């Protein structure tokens, strides 16, 4: 087993490096953000290790119980004192979670303590401060500052102090919640301050419990749905949606570019201070060099006409605080620009593949069909797995949970590993689809370091609620006539939730509520209906953009694949009050087709296919 464990650890480290490198390249950032790369890697290793560690821990406990159950003590006839004591010792050998545990389970206890408290420090102290630290690049001098008493102040320390100060409000709220928790613990539950560890674990668990359950329940739906949509051949309706999405993404590119150039103009046109502030002038020049280099990399330049217009109204940059604020705004729009460009290219690539698969019948298209069939099969398997997990989550534990989580066979370990790994994967997938505070990742290794840390931060807050959720699925054996051996995770961490009754209640019953509500919401599209009812169509359109429905008849988009893609058929009886949305949709659709044609006009596929008789106008449709 040690060999398997070492092999898994090696595999986990390789996967962690690959995932981190995909979104935050080691090659690009090893010299500029080494600490960020280290934190991202450590957090991802811990996250993936737990996906193997928890099922193995549960399996060892079940196997130990099965081994103990094979020994039946003799009847109490006066001669069984020694045997009864031996049997009792076997059954209760982990009741105290001390040094008398079997070697594997004692190792699990040490591992859980290490993983939990390392994650706790990363989640609540290191990553929030590091996020603020990255946002203070030009807020502090990079030279040692002479203090009034003659001592020197390190620029790194000054920047770290400011980062901690930025999180002062967050930590103040945490301390307030801790004080309220202590008062509740002492006054309502009959416990004392010696139960500080359960209180700390319970509060940190409650902080992210609802968030975790929302991600899990959403991921169980959208992950298989995404795989099935990729595996199926795209219909005209799907292609039209891609055209509309391409048009909207192009608008995002233009907005990001305009805002980026505005902030770049304010920085590049700023003049050095005339009051002899050498530190500010040095930082300003460094910032100008970086901003100009990024613009040159994107082959963009400032529009002098816009520059002159903005120059008079924009406030002059005279302090490091203003310089840092404009730089952060520039970088935010810079990464939004990169994200939108990458997303636009992926849409164009998908459209090109869907178009070329209808025309060319070659080896490449056969391989493409094989890939789609494989993805479709994975989508079906994922759908079945999501249904099984929903069944386990919303049904009582006596309905088929025991043979999975209390089984001592090898397939029990495999099923537990698949369930927990799948739950982790779909939760991370759902998280990647949410966007808050300009939060997004770019899959070319050039993500914003702040965004990468946000993703890693919420991944760490996702970890142990998922572990606790898996423990909820294990049937309780409290009614048994003897004490069973429990997993090290349960005795080390999970039992702390039972100290506070309210936390124990929420941890058991909130999964049923969130998963049921999310399923019903997706089935009946409650989110759109409620928002439309509250806001109305006009305000919904203003706040959220394109409506969820498309003003194109179903006969044209679904049933008739040979219909003219350039025609829009409106049902006046259905859409007579939505003329503005009709026009906007039609404009976006035509604009998306134009953008796709323009993007693909520089590519020629005649050399890669046997059919060379197609005219140049046909080639303009393919990338």
Coordinates of C-alpha atoms in Angstrom, one line a residue:
X1 CA 0.0 0.0 0.0
X2 CA 2.9 2.4 0.7
X3 CA 4.0 1.9 -2.9
X4 CA 0.5 2.7 -4.2
X5 CA 0.4 5.8 -1.9
X6 CA 3.8 7.0 -3.2
X7 CA 2.6 6.5 -6.8
X8 CA -0.6 8.4 -6.1
X9 CA 1.3 11.3 -4.5
X10 CA 3.6 11.4 -7.5
X11 CA 0.6 11.5 -9.8
X12 CA -1.1 14.2 -7.7
X13 CA 2.0 16.4 -7.8
X14 CA 2.2 16.0 -11.6
X15 CA -1.5 16.8 -12.1
X16 CA -1.2 19.8 -9.7
X17 CA 1.7 21.3 -11.7
X18 CA -0.2 20.7 -14.9
X19 CA -3.3 22.4 -13.7
X20 CA -1.5 25.4 -12.2
X21 CA 0.6 25.8 -15.3
X22 CA -2.5 25.8 -17.5
X23 CA -3.9 28.9 -15.8
X24 CA -0.8 30.5 -14.4
X25 CA 2.3 29.6 -16.4
X26 CA 5.5 28.7 -14.6
X27 CA 7.5 29.8 -17.5
X28 CA 5.9 33.3 -17.6
X29 CA 5.7 33.9 -13.8
X30 CA 8.5 32.0 -12.1
X31 CA 10.6 35.2 -11.7
X32 CA 7.8 37.7 -11.1
X33 CA 5.3 35.7 -8.9
X34 CA 7.3 32.8 -7.3
X35 CA 5.3 33.0 -4.0
X36 CA 2.0 32.9 -5.8
X37 CA 3.1 29.9 -7.8
X38 CA 4.2 28.1 -4.7
X39 CA 0.9 28.8 -2.9
X40 CA -1.2 27.7 -5.8
X41 CA 0.8 24.5 -6.2
X42 CA 0.6 23.6 -2.5
X43 CA -3.1 24.2 -2.3
X44 CA -3.8 22.2 -5.4
X45 CA -1.7 19.3 -4.1
X46 CA -3.6 19.3 -0.8
X47 CA -6.9 19.4 -2.7
X48 CA -6.1 16.4 -5.0
X49 CA -4.4 14.4 -2.1
X50 CA -7.7 14.6 -0.2
X51 CA -9.6 13.0 -3.0
X52 CA -7.5 9.9 -2.5
X53 CA -6.9 10.2 1.3
X54 CA -10.5 10.4 2.5
X55 CA -11.9 7.3 0.6
X56 CA -8.9 5.3 1.7
X57 CA -9.4 6.3 5.4
X58 CA -13.0 5.3 5.3
X59 CA -12.1 2.0 3.6
X60 CA -9.5 1.2 6.2
X61 CA -12.1 1.8 9.0
X62 CA -14.7 -0.5 7.2
X63 CA -12.1 -3.2 6.7
X64 CA -11.0 -3.0 10.4
X65 CA -14.6 -3.4 11.4
X66 CA -15.0 -6.4 9.1
X67 CA -11.9 -8.0 10.5
X68 CA -13.1 -7.4 14.1
X69 CA -16.6 -8.8 13.2
X70 CA -15.1 -12.1 12.1
X71 CA -14.1 -12.8 15.8
X72 CA -17.2 -13.7 17.8
X73 CA -16.6 -13.8 21.6
X74 CA -17.7 -16.9 23.5
X75 CA -20.8 -16.8 25.6
X76 CA -20.6 -15.3 29.0
X77 CA -20.2 -18.6 31.0
X78 CA -17.6 -17.4 33.5
X79 CA -14.5 -18.5 31.4
X80 CA -14.5 -15.8 28.8
X81 CA -13.1 -12.8 30.7
X82 CA -9.8 -12.7 28.8
X83 CA -11.5 -13.2 25.4
X84 CA -14.1 -10.6 26.1
X85 CA -11.5 -8.1 27.1
X86 CA -9.5 -8.8 23.9
X87 CA -12.7 -8.4 21.8
X88 CA -13.6 -5.2 23.6
X89 CA -10.1 -3.9 23.0
X90 CA -10.3 -4.7 19.3
X91 CA -13.6 -2.9 18.9
X92 CA -12.5 0.2 20.9
X93 CA -8.9 0.6 19.7
X94 CA -9.6 4.0 18.1
X95 CA -12.1 5.4 20.6
X96 CA -9.5 7.7 22.1
X97 CA -7.8 8.5 18.8
X98 CA -4.5 8.2 20.5
X99 CA -1.2 6.4 20.0
X100 CA -2.8 3.0 20.4
X101 CA -4.3 3.2 16.9
X102 CA -3.3 0.8 14.2
X103 CA -0.4 2.2 12.1
X104 CA -2.3 3.2 9.0
X105 CA -5.1 4.9 11.0
X106 CA -2.6 6.7 13.2
X107 CA -0.9 7.9 10.0
X108 CA -4.2 9.2 8.7
X109 CA -4.8 11.1 12.0
X110 CA -1.4 12.9 11.5
X111 CA -2.2 13.6 7.9
X112 CA -5.6 15.1 8.6
X113 CA -4.3 17.4 11.3
X114 CA -1.5 18.5 8.9
X115 CA -3.8 19.0 5.9
X116 CA -6.6 20.8 7.8
X117 CA -4.4 23.3 9.6
X118 CA -2.2 24.0 6.6
X119 CA -5.4 24.6 4.5
X120 CA -6.8 26.8 7.4
X121 CA -3.7 29.0 7.4
X122 CA -3.6 29.2 3.6
X123 CA -7.3 30.0 3.4
X124 CA -7.7 32.5 6.2
X125 CA -4.3 34.2 6.4
X126 CA -1.9 33.7 3.5
X127 CA -4.1 33.9 0.4
X128 CA -6.2 36.9 1.4
X129 CA -3.1 38.9 2.3
X130 CA -1.3 37.7 -0.8
X131 CA -4.2 38.9 -3.0
X132 CA -3.9 42.3 -1.4
X133 CA -0.1 42.2 -1.7
X134 CA -0.4 41.6 -5.5
X135 CA -2.7 44.6 -5.9
X136 CA -0.1 47.0 -4.2
X137 CA 2.6 46.7 -6.8
X138 CA 3.1 50.5 -7.3
X139 CA 1.7 51.6 -3.9
X140 CA 4.9 51.2 -2.1
X141 CA 8.5 52.2 -2.8
X142 CA 10.9 49.5 -3.9
X143 CA 13.7 51.1 -2.1
X144 CA 14.4 51.0 1.6
X145 CA 12.8 54.1 3.2
X146 CA 14.7 55.9 5.9
X147 CA 12.6 56.4 9.1
X148 CA 12.8 59.4 11.4
X149 CA 14.9 57.5 14.0
X150 CA 17.5 56.4 11.6
X151 CA 16.3 52.8 11.0
X152 CA 15.3 51.5 7.6
X153 CA 12.0 50.2 6.6
X154 CA 11.9 47.2 4.2
X155 CA 9.8 47.9 1.1
X156 CA 8.5 44.3 1.2
X157 CA 7.5 44.7 4.8
X158 CA 5.8 48.0 4.1
X159 CA 3.8 46.4 1.3
X160 CA 2.9 43.5 3.5
X161 CA 1.7 45.8 6.3
X162 CA -0.6 47.6 3.9
X163 CA -1.9 44.2 2.6
X164 CA -2.8 43.2 6.1
X165 CA -4.4 46.6 6.8
X166 CA -6.6 46.1 3.7
X167 CA -7.9 42.9 5.2
X168 CA -8.5 44.5 8.6
X169 CA -12.3 44.7 8.0
X170 CA -12.5 41.1 7.0
X171 CA -10.6 39.9 10.1
X172 CA -12.7 42.2 12.3
X173 CA -15.8 40.5 11.1
X174 CA -14.2 37.1 11.7
X175 CA -13.3 38.1 15.3
X176 CA -16.9 39.3 15.8
X177 CA -18.2 36.0 14.6
X178 CA -15.8 34.2 16.8
X179 CA -16.9 36.2 19.9
X180 CA -20.6 35.5 19.1
X181 CA -19.8 31.8 18.7
X182 CA -18.0 31.7 22.0
X183 CA -21.0 33.3 23.8
X184 CA -23.4 30.8 22.1
X185 CA -21.1 27.9 22.9
X186 CA -20.9 28.8 26.6
X187 CA -24.4 30.0 27.2
X188 CA -26.5 27.6 25.1
X189 CA -24.7 24.3 24.8
X190 CA -23.2 23.9 28.2
X191 CA -19.7 23.7 26.8
X192 CA -16.7 25.7 27.9
X193 CA -13.7 27.5 26.3
X194 CA -11.9 24.1 26.1
X195 CA -14.1 23.4 23.1
X196 CA -12.4 26.2 21.1
X197 CA -11.2 23.8 18.4
X198 CA -14.7 22.5 17.6
X199 CA -16.0 26.1 17.5
X200 CA -13.3 27.2 15.1
X201 CA -13.9 24.2 12.8
X202 CA -17.7 24.7 13.0
X203 CA -17.6 28.4 12.2
X204 CA -15.2 28.0 9.2
X205 CA -17.4 25.2 8.0
X206 CA -20.6 27.2 8.2
X207 CA -18.9 30.1 6.3
X208 CA -18.6 28.1 3.1
X209 CA -21.2 25.4 3.6
X210 CA -24.0 27.0 1.5
X211 CA -21.5 28.1 -1.1
X212 CA -20.1 24.6 -1.4
X213 CA -23.6 23.0 -1.7
X214 CA -24.6 25.5 -4.4
X215 CA -21.5 24.6 -6.4
X216 CA -21.9 20.9 -5.9
X217 CA -25.6 20.8 -6.9
X218 CA -25.0 23.1 -9.9
X219 CA -22.0 21.1 -11.0
X220 CA -23.9 17.8 -10.9
X221 CA -26.2 19.3 -13.5
X222 CA -24.1 21.5 -15.8
X223 CA -21.1 19.2 -16.0
X224 CA -22.8 16.3 -17.8
X225 CA -24.9 18.8 -19.7
X226 CA -21.7 20.4 -21.0
X227 CA -20.2 17.0 -22.1
X228 CA -23.4 16.0 -23.9
X229 CA -23.5 19.3 -25.8
X230 CA -19.9 18.9 -26.9
X231 CA -20.5 15.3 -28.0
X232 CA -23.6 15.9 -30.0
X233 CA -23.5 17.3 -33.5
X234 CA -24.4 21.0 -33.3
X235 CA -27.8 22.0 -34.6
X236 CA -28.6 25.3 -36.3
X237 CA -29.9 26.5 -33.0
X238 CA -26.6 25.8 -31.2
X239 CA -24.7 27.4 -34.1
X240 CA -26.9 30.5 -33.9
X241 CA -26.2 30.8 -30.2
X242 CA -22.5 30.6 -30.9
X243 CA -22.8 33.4 -33.4
X244 CA -24.7 35.6 -30.9
X245 CA -22.2 34.8 -28.2
X246 CA -19.4 35.7 -30.6
X247 CA -21.0 39.1 -31.2
X248 CA -21.4 39.7 -27.4
X249 CA -17.8 38.6 -26.8
X250 CA -16.6 41.0 -29.4
X251 CA -18.5 43.8 -27.6
X252 CA -16.7 42.8 -24.4
X253 CA -13.4 42.9 -26.3
X254 CA -14.1 46.4 -27.5
X255 CA -15.2 47.6 -24.1
X256 CA -12.1 46.2 -22.4
X257 CA -9.8 47.6 -25.0
X258 CA -11.4 51.1 -24.7
X259 CA -11.1 51.1 -20.9
X260 CA -7.6 49.7 -21.0
X261 CA -6.4 52.4 -23.4
X262 CA -8.1 55.1 -21.3
X263 CA -6.2 54.0 -18.2
X264 CA -3.0 53.5 -20.2
X265 CA -3.4 57.1 -21.5
X266 CA -3.6 58.5 -18.0
X267 CA -0.5 56.7 -17.0
X268 CA 1.6 57.3 -20.1
X269 CA 0.7 61.0 -20.3
X270 CA 1.4 61.7 -16.6
X271 CA 4.4 63.9 -15.9
X272 CA 7.0 63.5 -13.3
X273 CA 6.7 65.4 -10.0
X274 CA 8.4 68.8 -9.9
X275 CA 8.8 68.7 -6.1
X276 CA 11.8 66.5 -6.2
X277 CA 10.0 63.2 -5.2
X278 CA 12.5 60.8 -6.7
X279 CA 10.6 57.7 -5.4
X280 CA 7.4 58.7 -7.2
X281 CA 9.2 59.6 -10.4
X282 CA 11.0 56.2 -10.4
X283 CA 7.8 54.3 -9.8
X284 CA 6.0 56.3 -12.5
X285 CA 8.7 55.5 -15.1
X286 CA 8.7 51.8 -14.2
X287 CA 4.9 51.7 -14.5
X288 CA 5.0 53.5 -17.9
X289 CA 7.6 51.0 -19.2
X290 CA 5.4 48.1 -18.1
X291 CA 2.2 49.5 -19.5
X292 CA 3.8 50.4 -22.9
X293 CA 5.3 46.9 -23.1
X294 CA 2.0 45.3 -22.6
X295 CA 0.4 47.5 -25.3
X296 CA 3.2 46.7 -27.7
X297 CA 2.6 43.0 -27.0
X298 CA -1.1 43.4 -28.0
X299 CA -0.1 45.6 -30.9
X300 CA -2.3 48.4 -29.6
X301 CA -1.6 52.1 -29.4
X302 CA -3.2 55.0 -27.8
X303 CA -5.6 57.0 -29.9
X304 CA -4.2 60.6 -29.6
X305 CA -7.6 62.0 -30.4
X306 CA -9.1 60.2 -27.4
X307 CA -6.0 61.1 -25.4
X308 CA -6.4 64.8 -26.0
X309 CA -10.1 64.6 -25.1
X310 CA -9.4 62.8 -21.9
X311 CA -6.3 64.7 -20.9
X312 CA -8.1 67.8 -19.8
X313 CA -10.8 66.1 -17.7
X314 CA -8.7 63.4 -16.1
X315 CA -7.1 64.1 -12.8
X316 CA -3.3 64.2 -12.7
X317 CA -1.5 61.3 -11.1
X318 CA 0.6 62.9 -8.3
X319 CA 0.8 60.2 -5.6
X320 CA 1.7 56.5 -5.5
X321 CA -1.8 55.6 -4.4
X322 CA -3.4 57.2 -7.6
X323 CA -0.7 55.5 -9.7
X324 CA -1.4 52.1 -8.2
X325 CA -5.2 52.6 -8.6
X326 CA -4.9 53.4 -12.3
X327 CA -2.4 50.6 -12.8
X328 CA -4.8 48.1 -11.2
X329 CA -7.7 49.3 -13.4
X330 CA -5.5 49.0 -16.4
X331 CA -4.5 45.4 -15.5
X332 CA -8.1 44.5 -14.8
X333 CA -9.2 45.6 -18.3
X334 CA -6.0 44.0 -19.7
X335 CA -6.8 40.6 -18.4
X336 CA -10.5 41.0 -19.3
X337 CA -9.3 41.8 -22.8
X338 CA -7.1 38.6 -22.9
X339 CA -10.0 36.5 -21.5
X340 CA -12.5 37.8 -24.1
X341 CA -10.0 37.3 -26.9
X342 CA -9.3 33.7 -25.8
X343 CA -13.0 33.0 -25.4
X344 CA -13.7 34.5 -28.8
X345 CA -11.0 32.3 -30.4
X346 CA -12.5 29.2 -28.8
X347 CA -16.0 30.1 -30.2
X348 CA -14.5 30.6 -33.7
X349 CA -12.7 27.3 -33.4
X350 CA -15.9 25.5 -32.4
X351 CA -17.8 27.1 -35.3
X352 CA -15.1 26.1 -37.7
X353 CA -15.2 22.5 -36.6
X354 CA -19.0 22.4 -36.8
X355 CA -18.9 23.9 -40.3
X356 CA -16.1 21.7 -41.7
X357 CA -17.6 18.5 -40.3
X358 CA -20.6 19.1 -42.6
X359 CA -18.6 19.4 -45.8
X360 CA -15.4 17.3 -45.6
X361 CA -15.3 13.5 -45.2
X362 CA -11.7 12.7 -44.4
X363 CA -9.6 11.0 -41.8
X364 CA -9.6 14.1 -39.7
X365 CA -13.4 14.1 -39.6
X366 CA -13.4 10.5 -38.7
X367 CA -11.1 11.2 -35.8
X368 CA -13.3 14.1 -34.8
X369 CA -16.4 11.8 -34.9
X370 CA -14.5 9.3 -32.7
X371 CA -13.6 12.1 -30.2
X372 CA -17.2 13.3 -30.2
X373 CA -18.5 9.7 -29.6
X374 CA -16.0 9.4 -26.7
X375 CA -17.1 12.6 -25.1
X376 CA -20.8 11.7 -25.6
X377 CA -20.1 8.4 -23.8
X378 CA -18.4 10.2 -21.0
X379 CA -21.4 12.6 -20.9
X380 CA -23.8 9.6 -20.5
X381 CA -21.6 8.1 -17.8
X382 CA -21.4 11.5 -16.1
X383 CA -25.2 11.8 -16.2
X384 CA -25.7 8.4 -14.6
X385 CA -23.1 9.3 -11.9
X386 CA -24.8 12.6 -11.2
X387 CA -28.1 10.8 -10.8
X388 CA -26.6 8.3 -8.4
X389 CA -25.0 11.0 -6.3
X390 CA -28.3 13.0 -6.2
X391 CA -30.0 9.8 -5.0
X392 CA -27.4 9.3 -2.2
X393 CA -27.7 13.0 -1.2
X394 CA -31.5 13.3 -0.9
X395 CA -32.5 9.8 0.3
X396 CA -32.1 8.4 3.8
X397 CA -28.8 6.6 4.5
X398 CA -30.5 3.3 5.0
X399 CA -31.5 3.2 1.3
X400 CA -28.4 1.7 -0.2
X401 CA -25.6 3.7 1.4
X402 CA -24.2 1.0 3.6
X403 CA -22.8 -1.3 1.0
X404 CA -20.8 1.5 -0.5
X405 CA -19.4 3.3 2.5
X406 CA -19.2 0.5 5.0
X407 CA -18.1 -2.2 2.6
X408 CA -14.7 -3.8 3.0
X409 CA -14.4 -4.9 -0.6
X410 CA -12.1 -3.3 -3.2
X411 CA -15.0 -2.1 -5.2
X412 CA -16.2 -0.1 -2.2
X413 CA -12.9 1.8 -2.1
X414 CA -13.3 2.4 -5.9
X415 CA -16.8 3.7 -5.6
X416 CA -16.0 6.0 -2.7
X417 CA -13.0 7.4 -4.7
X418 CA -15.1 7.9 -7.8
X419 CA -17.9 9.6 -5.8
X420 CA -15.6 12.0 -3.9
X421 CA -13.4 12.8 -6.9
X422 CA -16.4 13.4 -9.1
X423 CA -18.0 15.7 -6.5
X424 CA -14.7 17.7 -6.3
X425 CA -14.4 17.9 -10.0
X426 CA -18.0 19.1 -10.7
X427 CA -17.8 21.6 -7.9
X428 CA -14.6 23.1 -9.4
X429 CA -16.2 23.1 -12.8
X430 CA -19.2 25.0 -11.5
X431 CA -16.9 27.5 -9.8
X432 CA -15.1 28.2 -13.1
X433 CA -18.5 29.2 -14.6
X434 CA -19.2 31.7 -11.9
X435 CA -17.8 35.2 -12.2
X436 CA -17.6 37.6 -9.3
X437 CA -15.4 40.6 -8.8
X438 CA -13.9 40.3 -12.3
X439 CA -13.0 36.7 -11.4
X440 CA -12.1 34.5 -14.3
X441 CA -9.3 32.2 -15.4
X442 CA -7.6 32.2 -18.8
X443 CA -6.6 28.7 -20.0
X444 CA -3.4 29.8 -21.7
X445 CA -1.3 30.4 -18.6
X446 CA -1.8 34.1 -18.5
X447 CA -4.5 34.5 -15.9
X448 CA -4.5 37.5 -13.5
X449 CA -2.5 36.5 -10.4
X450 CA -5.2 37.9 -8.2
X451 CA -7.9 35.9 -10.0
X452 CA -5.8 32.7 -9.8
X453 CA -5.4 33.3 -6.0
X454 CA -9.2 33.9 -5.7
X455 CA -9.9 30.6 -7.5
X456 CA -7.4 28.8 -5.2
X457 CA -8.8 30.5 -2.1
X458 CA -12.4 29.3 -2.8
X459 CA -11.1 25.9 -3.8
X460 CA -9.5 25.6 -0.3
X461 CA -12.8 26.7 1.3
X462 CA -14.5 24.1 -0.8
X463 CA -12.3 21.2 0.3
X464 CA -13.5 20.3 3.8
X465 CA -17.2 21.0 3.4
X466 CA -17.0 18.4 0.6
X467 CA -15.3 16.0 3.0
X468 CA -17.9 16.7 5.7
X469 CA -20.7 16.2 3.1
X470 CA -19.3 12.8 2.2
X471 CA -19.3 11.8 5.9
X472 CA -23.0 12.7 6.0
X473 CA -23.6 9.8 3.5
X474 CA -22.1 7.2 5.8
X475 CA -24.8 5.3 7.7
X476 CA -24.6 5.7 11.5
X477 CA -24.0 2.6 13.6
X478 CA -24.8 4.3 17.0
X479 CA -27.5 1.9 17.7
X480 CA -25.1 -1.1 17.5
X481 CA -24.5 -3.1 20.7
X482 CA -20.8 -2.4 20.5
X483 CA -18.6 0.5 19.4
X484 CA -17.3 0.3 15.8
X485 CA -14.0 1.5 14.6
X486 CA -14.4 4.9 13.1
X487 CA -12.3 6.6 10.4
X488 CA -9.5 8.9 11.5
X489 CA -11.2 11.8 9.7
X490 CA -14.3 11.3 11.8
X491 CA -12.6 11.1 15.1
X492 CA -10.1 13.9 14.3
X493 CA -12.3 16.5 12.6
X494 CA -15.8 15.5 11.8
X495 CA -16.9 14.8 15.4
X496 CA -16.2 18.5 16.2
X497 CA -19.4 19.4 14.3
X498 CA -21.5 17.4 16.7
X499 CA -20.4 19.7 19.6
X500 CA -22.7 22.5 18.4
X501 CA -26.2 21.1 17.6
X502 CA -27.1 23.8 15.1
X503 CA -24.0 23.1 13.0
X504 CA -24.6 19.4 13.1
X505 CA -28.2 19.9 12.1
X506 CA -27.3 22.2 9.1
X507 CA -24.6 19.9 8.0
X508 CA -27.0 17.0 7.8
X509 CA -30.0 18.6 6.2
X510 CA -28.8 21.5 4.1
X511 CA -27.5 19.1 1.3
X512 CA -31.1 17.8 0.8
X513 CA -32.5 21.3 0.6
X514 CA -29.9 22.8 -1.8
X515 CA -29.8 19.9 -4.2
X516 CA -33.6 19.6 -4.3
X517 CA -34.0 23.3 -4.8
X518 CA -31.3 23.5 -7.5
X519 CA -32.8 20.5 -9.5
X520 CA -36.3 22.1 -9.4
X521 CA -34.8 25.5 -10.3
X522 CA -33.1 24.1 -13.4
X523 CA -36.0 22.0 -14.4
X524 CA -38.5 24.9 -14.4
X525 CA -36.0 27.7 -15.0
X526 CA -37.1 29.5 -11.8
X527 CA -34.2 31.9 -11.9
X528 CA -35.3 33.5 -15.2
X529 CA -39.0 33.4 -14.4
X530 CA -38.5 35.1 -11.0
X531 CA -36.3 37.8 -12.3
X532 CA -38.6 38.4 -15.3
X533 CA -41.5 38.6 -12.9
X534 CA -39.8 41.0 -10.5
X535 CA -37.9 43.2 -13.0
X536 CA -39.9 42.9 -16.2
X537 CA -38.6 42.2 -19.6
X538 CA -37.2 45.7 -20.3
X539 CA -35.3 45.9 -17.0
X540 CA -34.2 42.3 -17.4
X541 CA -32.8 43.1 -20.8
X542 CA -31.0 46.2 -19.5
X543 CA -29.4 44.3 -16.6
X544 CA -28.7 40.9 -18.1
X545 CA -28.5 41.6 -21.8
X546 CA -29.9 39.0 -24.3
X547 CA -33.1 37.2 -23.3
X548 CA -32.9 33.5 -22.6
X549 CA -35.2 32.7 -25.5
X550 CA -34.4 33.2 -29.1
X551 CA -36.8 34.9 -31.5
X552 CA -36.3 32.2 -34.1
X553 CA -38.9 29.6 -34.9
X554 CA -38.2 26.0 -33.7
X555 CA -39.0 24.6 -37.2
X556 CA -36.1 26.6 -38.5
X557 CA -33.5 26.1 -35.8
X558 CA -34.2 22.5 -34.7
X559 CA -36.1 20.5 -37.2
X560 CA -34.8 21.8 -40.5
X561 CA -31.0 21.5 -40.6
X562 CA -31.0 22.4 -44.3
X563 CA -32.7 25.7 -43.8
X564 CA -31.1 28.9 -44.9
X565 CA -28.9 30.0 -42.0
X566 CA -29.2 33.6 -43.0
X567 CA -32.9 33.7 -42.6
X568 CA -34.8 34.7 -39.5
X569 CA -38.4 33.6 -39.2
X570 CA -40.4 35.5 -36.6
X571 CA -43.6 34.3 -35.1
X572 CA -45.6 37.5 -34.7
X573 CA -48.2 35.9 -32.5
X574 CA -45.4 34.9 -30.0
X575 CA -43.0 37.8 -30.3
X576 CA -45.3 40.7 -31.1
X577 CA -44.3 42.6 -27.9
X578 CA -40.6 41.9 -28.2
X579 CA -39.6 43.9 -31.3
X580 CA -36.6 45.4 -29.5
X581 CA -35.3 42.0 -28.5
X582 CA -36.0 40.7 -32.0
X583 CA -33.9 43.4 -33.6
X584 CA -31.1 43.0 -31.1
X585 CA -31.0 39.3 -31.6
X586 CA -31.0 39.6 -35.4
X587 CA -28.3 42.2 -35.3
X588 CA -26.1 40.0 -32.9
X589 CA -26.7 37.0 -35.1
X590 CA -25.6 38.8 -38.3
X591 CA -22.7 40.5 -36.6
X592 CA -21.5 37.1 -35.3
X593 CA -21.6 35.6 -38.8
X594 CA -19.7 38.6 -40.1
X595 CA -17.1 38.3 -37.4
X596 CA -16.7 34.6 -38.0
X597 CA -16.3 35.2 -41.8
X598 CA -13.7 37.9 -41.2
X599 CA -11.8 35.8 -38.7
X600 CA -11.6 32.8 -41.0
X601 CA -11.0 34.6 -44.3
X602 CA -7.2 34.4 -43.8
X603 CA -7.3 30.6 -43.7
X604 CA -7.4 28.2 -46.6
X605 CA -8.2 24.5 -46.1
X606 CA -8.0 23.3 -49.7
X607 CA -4.5 22.0 -49.2
X608 CA -5.6 19.8 -46.3
X609 CA -8.6 18.1 -48.1
X610 CA -9.1 16.3 -51.3
X611 CA -12.1 18.3 -52.4
X612 CA -10.2 21.2 -54.2
X613 CA -13.1 22.3 -56.4
X614 CA -14.7 24.5 -53.8
X615 CA -14.7 28.2 -54.6
X616 CA -13.0 30.8 -52.5
X617 CA -16.3 32.1 -51.1
X618 CA -16.9 28.7 -49.5
X619 CA -13.5 28.6 -48.0
X620 CA -14.2 31.9 -46.2
X621 CA -16.5 30.0 -43.9
X622 CA -13.9 27.8 -42.4
X623 CA -11.0 28.3 -40.0

